[in-house]
Amino acid sequence: MVPNTSILRLFSPHVAIRHWTSTSAYRVAHTSSSSQIGSFLSKKVYTLPPWASDLSIIPSHNYTLSQFPTPIHKWNLPNLPRGTEVWIKRDDLAGMELSGNKVRKLEFLMADAVTQGADCVITISGIQSNHCRATAVAAKYVNLDCYLVLVTSKLLVDEDPGLVGNLLVERLLGAHIDLVSKRDFVIIG
C-alpha cells in the first residue's frame, strides 16, 4: 500500500524487463540528483551524447526543469520466470507537476522558444492530457503564455469542463484553454 502523501507522485513509470543470463553483469548505475537541485531553471549549453552524433538538428541549449537523472529500481514481482528481472525507470520522481518523461522534451522546446523570442507556446491534445499540463507548468516556469487546444466530444465543446484533474492545474497556471470537438479537429486540424 502506498502512503497517501505519495499518491500524487505516482505517474506511469517506464518499465523495463530484462532477462539476465548467468554471465550477465549485475550493475545498475545510480547517480544522486542532490547535486542538481541548485541548477533548477538554469539554461545550459547542450552537449550531444555520442550515440546521437548523426542527428541533423542539434539543440544548442536546454533548461533544467526537473531533477534528473532519476533512479532505476528493481521491482520484486512474485512468480517471474527464472532468470527474469523487472526494473523500473522512475521518471515519476523527476518532478510531480511535470509528468516525468514529458519534461525531457520540454526542456529543449522551452529553451528554443525563449531563444527565438517567443511570448507564448501552443499545444494540442486531449482534454485531460498530461502533456498539456506539463507544457502549462513549463511555460509558467520560463514566463511564457500557454495556449492549450483541448480535444473533446462535440457535446462538451460548449460546456465548461470544470475544475477537475489536469484542467484544474492548467487553469491555476493561467493557461488559455480552447475546446474543439474531435470531429472539427479531424476536419480542420
PDB file of C-alpha atoms in Angstrom:
ATOM      1  CA  MET A   1       0.000   0.000   0.000  1.00  0.00           C
ATOM      2  CA  VAL A   2       1.278   3.451  -0.926  1.00  0.00           C
ATOM      3  CA  PRO A   3       1.114   6.139   1.780  1.00  0.00           C
ATOM      4  CA  ASN A   4      -1.375   8.914   0.975  1.00  0.00           C
ATOM      5  CA  THR A   5       1.409  11.513   0.954  1.00  0.00           C
ATOM      6  CA  SER A   6       2.987   9.806  -2.081  1.00  0.00           C
ATOM      7  CA  ILE A   7      -0.125   9.176  -4.166  1.00  0.00           C
ATOM      8  CA  LEU A   8       0.263  12.356  -6.240  1.00  0.00           C
ATOM      9  CA  ARG A   9       3.737  11.297  -7.348  1.00  0.00           C
ATOM     10  CA  LEU A  10       2.517   8.065  -8.928  1.00  0.00           C
ATOM     11  CA  PHE A  11       2.588   8.710 -12.657  1.00  0.00           C
ATOM     12  CA  SER A  12       3.121   5.827 -15.024  1.00  0.00           C
ATOM     13  CA  PRO A  13       6.757   4.797 -14.645  1.00  0.00           C
ATOM     14  CA  HIS A  14       8.672   3.342 -17.540  1.00  0.00           C
ATOM     15  CA  VAL A  15       9.107  -0.361 -17.059  1.00  0.00           C
ATOM     16  CA  ALA A  16      11.996  -2.345 -18.458  1.00  0.00           C
ATOM     17  CA  ILE A  17      12.008  -6.128 -18.388  1.00  0.00           C
ATOM     18  CA  ARG A  18      15.410  -7.701 -18.638  1.00  0.00           C
ATOM     19  CA  HIS A  19      16.348 -11.354 -18.832  1.00  0.00           C
ATOM     20  CA  TRP A  20      19.682 -11.998 -17.145  1.00  0.00           C
ATOM     21  CA  THR A  21      21.886 -14.885 -18.177  1.00  0.00           C
ATOM     22  CA  SER A  22      24.250 -16.465 -15.706  1.00  0.00           C
ATOM     23  CA  THR A  23      27.125 -14.475 -17.258  1.00  0.00           C
ATOM     24  CA  SER A  24      25.344 -11.092 -17.250  1.00  0.00           C
ATOM     25  CA  ALA A  25      26.912  -8.401 -15.166  1.00  0.00           C
ATOM     26  CA  TYR A  26      24.701  -7.212 -12.357  1.00  0.00           C
ATOM     27  CA  ARG A  27      25.257  -3.485 -12.191  1.00  0.00           C
ATOM     28  CA  VAL A  28      22.914  -0.504 -12.249  1.00  0.00           C
ATOM     29  CA  ALA A  29      24.368   2.964 -12.171  1.00  0.00           C
ATOM     30  CA  HIS A  30      22.605   5.341  -9.843  1.00  0.00           C
ATOM     31  CA  THR A  31      23.603   8.980  -9.640  1.00  0.00           C
ATOM     32  CA  SER A  32      22.280  11.119  -6.848  1.00  0.00           C
ATOM     33  CA  SER A  33      20.269  14.100  -8.065  1.00  0.00           C
ATOM     34  CA  SER A  34      21.059  16.156  -4.964  1.00  0.00           C
ATOM     35  CA  SER A  35      23.915  17.882  -6.786  1.00  0.00           C
ATOM     36  CA  GLN A  36      21.469  19.135  -9.424  1.00  0.00           C
ATOM     37  CA  ILE A  37      18.969  20.830  -7.137  1.00  0.00           C
ATOM     38  CA  GLY A  38      20.732  24.198  -7.394  1.00  0.00           C
ATOM     39  CA  SER A  39      20.623  24.119 -11.207  1.00  0.00           C
ATOM     40  CA  PHE A  40      16.823  24.096 -11.467  1.00  0.00           C
ATOM     41  CA  LEU A  41      15.581  26.504 -14.173  1.00  0.00           C
ATOM     42  CA  SER A  42      19.080  27.177 -15.408  1.00  0.00           C
ATOM     43  CA  LYS A  43      19.701  27.478 -19.134  1.00  0.00           C
ATOM     44  CA  LYS A  44      22.687  25.381 -20.105  1.00  0.00           C
ATOM     45  CA  VAL A  45      24.616  24.543 -23.236  1.00  0.00           C
ATOM     46  CA  TYR A  46      23.529  21.166 -24.560  1.00  0.00           C
ATOM     47  CA  THR A  47      26.259  18.599 -25.046  1.00  0.00           C
ATOM     48  CA  LEU A  48      25.331  15.980 -27.612  1.00  0.00           C
ATOM     49  CA  PRO A  49      25.762  12.394 -26.382  1.00  0.00           C
ATOM     50  CA  PRO A  50      27.984  10.232 -28.621  1.00  0.00           C
ATOM     51  CA  TRP A  51      25.117   7.947 -29.674  1.00  0.00           C
ATOM     52  CA  ALA A  52      23.281  10.939 -31.226  1.00  0.00           C
ATOM     53  CA  SER A  53      26.116  12.171 -33.424  1.00  0.00           C
ATOM     54  CA  ASP A  54      24.173  11.510 -36.657  1.00  0.00           C
ATOM     55  CA  LEU A  55      21.365  13.968 -35.822  1.00  0.00           C
ATOM     56  CA  SER A  56      20.988  16.754 -38.361  1.00  0.00           C
ATOM     57  CA  ILE A  57      19.344  19.242 -35.987  1.00  0.00           C
ATOM     58  CA  ILE A  58      21.185  19.653 -32.715  1.00  0.00           C
ATOM     59  CA  PRO A  59      19.730  21.905 -30.000  1.00  0.00           C
ATOM     60  CA  SER A  60      22.167  24.469 -28.625  1.00  0.00           C
ATOM     61  CA  HIS A  61      20.619  24.876 -25.148  1.00  0.00           C
ATOM     62  CA  ASN A  62      18.096  23.412 -22.773  1.00  0.00           C
ATOM     63  CA  TYR A  63      16.568  24.370 -19.423  1.00  0.00           C
ATOM     64  CA  THR A  64      16.827  22.250 -16.317  1.00  0.00           C
ATOM     65  CA  LEU A  65      13.143  21.824 -15.447  1.00  0.00           C
ATOM     66  CA  SER A  66      13.342  18.731 -13.269  1.00  0.00           C
ATOM     67  CA  GLN A  67      15.537  16.504 -11.167  1.00  0.00           C
ATOM     68  CA  PHE A  68      17.461  14.195 -13.497  1.00  0.00           C
ATOM     69  CA  PRO A  69      18.792  11.584 -13.570  1.00  0.00           C
ATOM     70  CA  THR A  70      16.061   9.575 -11.942  1.00  0.00           C
ATOM     71  CA  PRO A  71      16.789   6.244 -10.244  1.00  0.00           C
ATOM     72  CA  ILE A  72      16.225   2.769 -11.601  1.00  0.00           C
ATOM     73  CA  HIS A  73      14.626   0.386  -9.101  1.00  0.00           C
ATOM     74  CA  LYS A  74      14.360  -3.367  -9.194  1.00  0.00           C
ATOM     75  CA  TRP A  75      10.735  -4.468  -8.967  1.00  0.00           C
ATOM     76  CA  ASN A  76      10.431  -7.659  -6.947  1.00  0.00           C
ATOM     77  CA  LEU A  77       7.467  -9.411  -8.511  1.00  0.00           C
ATOM     78  CA  PRO A  78       6.428 -12.871  -7.397  1.00  0.00           C
ATOM     79  CA  ASN A  79       6.344 -15.805  -9.821  1.00  0.00           C
ATOM     80  CA  LEU A  80       8.635 -14.369 -12.500  1.00  0.00           C
ATOM     81  CA  PRO A  81      10.274 -16.933 -14.755  1.00  0.00           C
ATOM     82  CA  ARG A  82      13.734 -17.968 -13.554  1.00  0.00           C
ATOM     83  CA  GLY A  83      16.416 -15.511 -14.601  1.00  0.00           C
ATOM     84  CA  THR A  84      13.943 -12.700 -15.307  1.00  0.00           C
ATOM     85  CA  GLU A  85      14.175  -9.370 -13.535  1.00  0.00           C
ATOM     86  CA  VAL A  86      11.954  -6.314 -13.887  1.00  0.00           C
ATOM     87  CA  TRP A  87      13.444  -2.846 -13.495  1.00  0.00           C
ATOM     88  CA  ILE A  88      11.536   0.452 -13.379  1.00  0.00           C
ATOM     89  CA  LYS A  89      12.969   3.759 -14.573  1.00  0.00           C
ATOM     90  CA  ARG A  90      11.435   6.138 -12.016  1.00  0.00           C
ATOM     91  CA  ASP A  91      10.769   9.224 -14.154  1.00  0.00           C
ATOM     92  CA  ASP A  92       7.780   9.847 -11.891  1.00  0.00           C
ATOM     93  CA  LEU A  93      10.388  11.183  -9.427  1.00  0.00           C
ATOM     94  CA  ALA A  94      11.606  13.851 -11.864  1.00  0.00           C
ATOM     95  CA  GLY A  95       9.064  16.351 -10.575  1.00  0.00           C
ATOM     96  CA  MET A  96       5.392  15.733  -9.890  1.00  0.00           C
ATOM     97  CA  GLU A  97       3.960  18.673 -11.777  1.00  0.00           C
ATOM     98  CA  LEU A  98       5.861  17.955 -14.988  1.00  0.00           C
ATOM     99  CA  SER A  99       4.792  14.347 -15.569  1.00  0.00           C
ATOM    100  CA  GLY A 100       8.072  12.505 -15.667  1.00  0.00           C
ATOM    101  CA  ASN A 101       9.410  11.833 -19.138  1.00  0.00           C
ATOM    102  CA  LYS A 102       7.425  14.650 -20.789  1.00  0.00           C
ATOM    103  CA  VAL A 103       9.743  17.183 -19.214  1.00  0.00           C
ATOM    104  CA  ARG A 104      12.728  15.842 -21.160  1.00  0.00           C
ATOM    105  CA  LYS A 105      11.450  17.249 -24.455  1.00  0.00           C
ATOM    106  CA  LEU A 106      10.022  20.371 -22.808  1.00  0.00           C
ATOM    107  CA  GLU A 107      13.486  21.291 -21.517  1.00  0.00           C
ATOM    108  CA  PHE A 108      14.528  21.720 -25.159  1.00  0.00           C
ATOM    109  CA  LEU A 109      11.263  23.158 -26.508  1.00  0.00           C
ATOM    110  CA  MET A 110      11.086  25.886 -23.844  1.00  0.00           C
ATOM    111  CA  ALA A 111      14.752  26.840 -24.356  1.00  0.00           C
ATOM    112  CA  ASP A 112      14.153  27.056 -28.116  1.00  0.00           C
ATOM    113  CA  ALA A 113      11.015  29.196 -27.657  1.00  0.00           C
ATOM    114  CA  VAL A 114      12.801  31.626 -25.327  1.00  0.00           C
ATOM    115  CA  THR A 115      15.854  31.786 -27.639  1.00  0.00           C
ATOM    116  CA  GLN A 116      13.602  32.654 -30.590  1.00  0.00           C
ATOM    117  CA  GLY A 117      11.918  35.419 -28.589  1.00  0.00           C
ATOM    118  CA  ALA A 118       8.518  33.715 -28.389  1.00  0.00           C
ATOM    119  CA  ASP A 119       5.963  35.130 -25.986  1.00  0.00           C
ATOM    120  CA  CYS A 120       3.791  32.005 -25.892  1.00  0.00           C
ATOM    121  CA  VAL A 121       3.611  28.305 -26.638  1.00  0.00           C
ATOM    122  CA  ILE A 122       0.678  26.431 -28.161  1.00  0.00           C
ATOM    123  CA  THR A 123      -0.046  22.728 -27.925  1.00  0.00           C
ATOM    124  CA  ILE A 124      -2.936  20.409 -28.784  1.00  0.00           C
ATOM    125  CA  SER A 125      -4.066  17.219 -27.098  1.00  0.00           C
ATOM    126  CA  GLY A 126      -6.939  15.518 -25.290  1.00  0.00           C
ATOM    127  CA  ILE A 127      -8.934  17.295 -22.602  1.00  0.00           C
ATOM    128  CA  GLN A 128      -7.160  15.609 -19.650  1.00  0.00           C
ATOM    129  CA  SER A 129      -3.729  15.476 -21.282  1.00  0.00           C
ATOM    130  CA  ASN A 130      -0.683  15.116 -19.050  1.00  0.00           C
ATOM    131  CA  HIS A 131       1.354  16.624 -21.893  1.00  0.00           C
ATOM    132  CA  CYS A 132      -0.777  19.801 -21.818  1.00  0.00           C
ATOM    133  CA  ARG A 133      -0.466  20.076 -18.053  1.00  0.00           C
ATOM    134  CA  ALA A 134       3.303  19.644 -18.250  1.00  0.00           C
ATOM    135  CA  THR A 135       3.519  22.254 -21.029  1.00  0.00           C
ATOM    136  CA  ALA A 136       1.487  24.729 -18.951  1.00  0.00           C
ATOM    137  CA  VAL A 137       3.811  24.235 -15.961  1.00  0.00           C
ATOM    138  CA  ALA A 138       6.986  24.513 -18.065  1.00  0.00           C
ATOM    139  CA  ALA A 139       5.703  27.644 -19.823  1.00  0.00           C
ATOM    140  CA  LYS A 140       4.949  29.268 -16.463  1.00  0.00           C
ATOM    141  CA  TYR A 141       8.462  28.438 -15.241  1.00  0.00           C
ATOM    142  CA  VAL A 142      10.021  30.328 -18.180  1.00  0.00           C
ATOM    143  CA  ASN A 143       7.442  33.177 -18.232  1.00  0.00           C
ATOM    144  CA  LEU A 144       5.676  32.263 -21.475  1.00  0.00           C
ATOM    145  CA  ASP A 145       1.930  32.348 -22.039  1.00  0.00           C
ATOM    146  CA  CYS A 146       0.455  28.938 -22.742  1.00  0.00           C
ATOM    147  CA  TYR A 147      -2.410  28.212 -25.136  1.00  0.00           C
ATOM    148  CA  LEU A 148      -3.979  24.763 -24.961  1.00  0.00           C
ATOM    149  CA  VAL A 149      -6.298  23.413 -27.639  1.00  0.00           C
ATOM    150  CA  LEU A 150      -8.079  20.522 -25.947  1.00  0.00           C
ATOM    151  CA  VAL A 151      -9.936  17.927 -27.983  1.00  0.00           C
ATOM    152  CA  THR A 152     -13.189  16.631 -26.502  1.00  0.00           C
ATOM    153  CA  SER A 153     -16.589  15.286 -27.570  1.00  0.00           C
ATOM    154  CA  LYS A 154     -18.979  17.514 -29.525  1.00  0.00           C
ATOM    155  CA  LEU A 155     -21.402  17.509 -26.584  1.00  0.00           C
ATOM    156  CA  LEU A 156     -18.817  19.074 -24.254  1.00  0.00           C
ATOM    157  CA  VAL A 157     -17.369  21.758 -26.563  1.00  0.00           C
ATOM    158  CA  ASP A 158     -19.849  24.429 -25.425  1.00  0.00           C
ATOM    159  CA  GLU A 159     -19.837  23.307 -21.780  1.00  0.00           C
ATOM    160  CA  ASP A 160     -17.500  24.485 -19.047  1.00  0.00           C
ATOM    161  CA  PRO A 161     -15.255  21.449 -18.454  1.00  0.00           C
ATOM    162  CA  GLY A 162     -14.926  22.338 -14.779  1.00  0.00           C
ATOM    163  CA  LEU A 163     -12.008  22.257 -12.402  1.00  0.00           C
ATOM    164  CA  VAL A 164     -11.067  18.597 -12.375  1.00  0.00           C
ATOM    165  CA  GLY A 165      -7.808  16.765 -12.937  1.00  0.00           C
ATOM    166  CA  ASN A 166      -5.333  18.400 -15.277  1.00  0.00           C
ATOM    167  CA  LEU A 167      -7.798  21.169 -16.143  1.00  0.00           C
ATOM    168  CA  LEU A 168      -7.591  22.416 -12.572  1.00  0.00           C
ATOM    169  CA  VAL A 169      -3.796  22.688 -12.737  1.00  0.00           C
ATOM    170  CA  GLU A 170      -3.875  24.271 -16.206  1.00  0.00           C
ATOM    171  CA  ARG A 171      -6.386  26.892 -15.084  1.00  0.00           C
ATOM    172  CA  LEU A 172      -4.482  27.638 -11.884  1.00  0.00           C
ATOM    173  CA  LEU A 173      -1.414  28.288 -14.038  1.00  0.00           C
ATOM    174  CA  GLY A 174      -3.344  30.727 -16.221  1.00  0.00           C
ATOM    175  CA  ALA A 175      -3.239  28.668 -19.415  1.00  0.00           C
ATOM    176  CA  HIS A 176      -5.589  29.850 -22.165  1.00  0.00           C
ATOM    177  CA  ILE A 177      -7.877  26.912 -22.921  1.00  0.00           C
ATOM    178  CA  ASP A 178      -9.877  26.373 -26.108  1.00  0.00           C
ATOM    179  CA  LEU A 179     -12.041  23.308 -26.642  1.00  0.00           C
ATOM    180  CA  VAL A 180     -12.505  21.689 -30.032  1.00  0.00           C
ATOM    181  CA  SER A 181     -14.595  18.649 -30.933  1.00  0.00           C
ATOM    182  CA  LYS A 182     -12.906  15.510 -32.231  1.00  0.00           C
ATOM    183  CA  ARG A 183     -14.849  15.895 -35.491  1.00  0.00           C
ATOM    184  CA  ASP A 184     -13.770  19.506 -36.037  1.00  0.00           C
ATOM    185  CA  PHE A 185     -10.202  18.653 -35.153  1.00  0.00           C
ATOM    186  CA  VAL A 186     -10.112  15.945 -37.816  1.00  0.00           C
ATOM    187  CA  ILE A 187     -11.659  18.280 -40.433  1.00  0.00           C
ATOM    188  CA  ILE A 188      -9.736  21.474 -39.589  1.00  0.00           C
ATOM    189  CA  GLY A 189      -6.621  20.043 -37.957  1.00  0.00           C
TER     190      GLY A 189
END
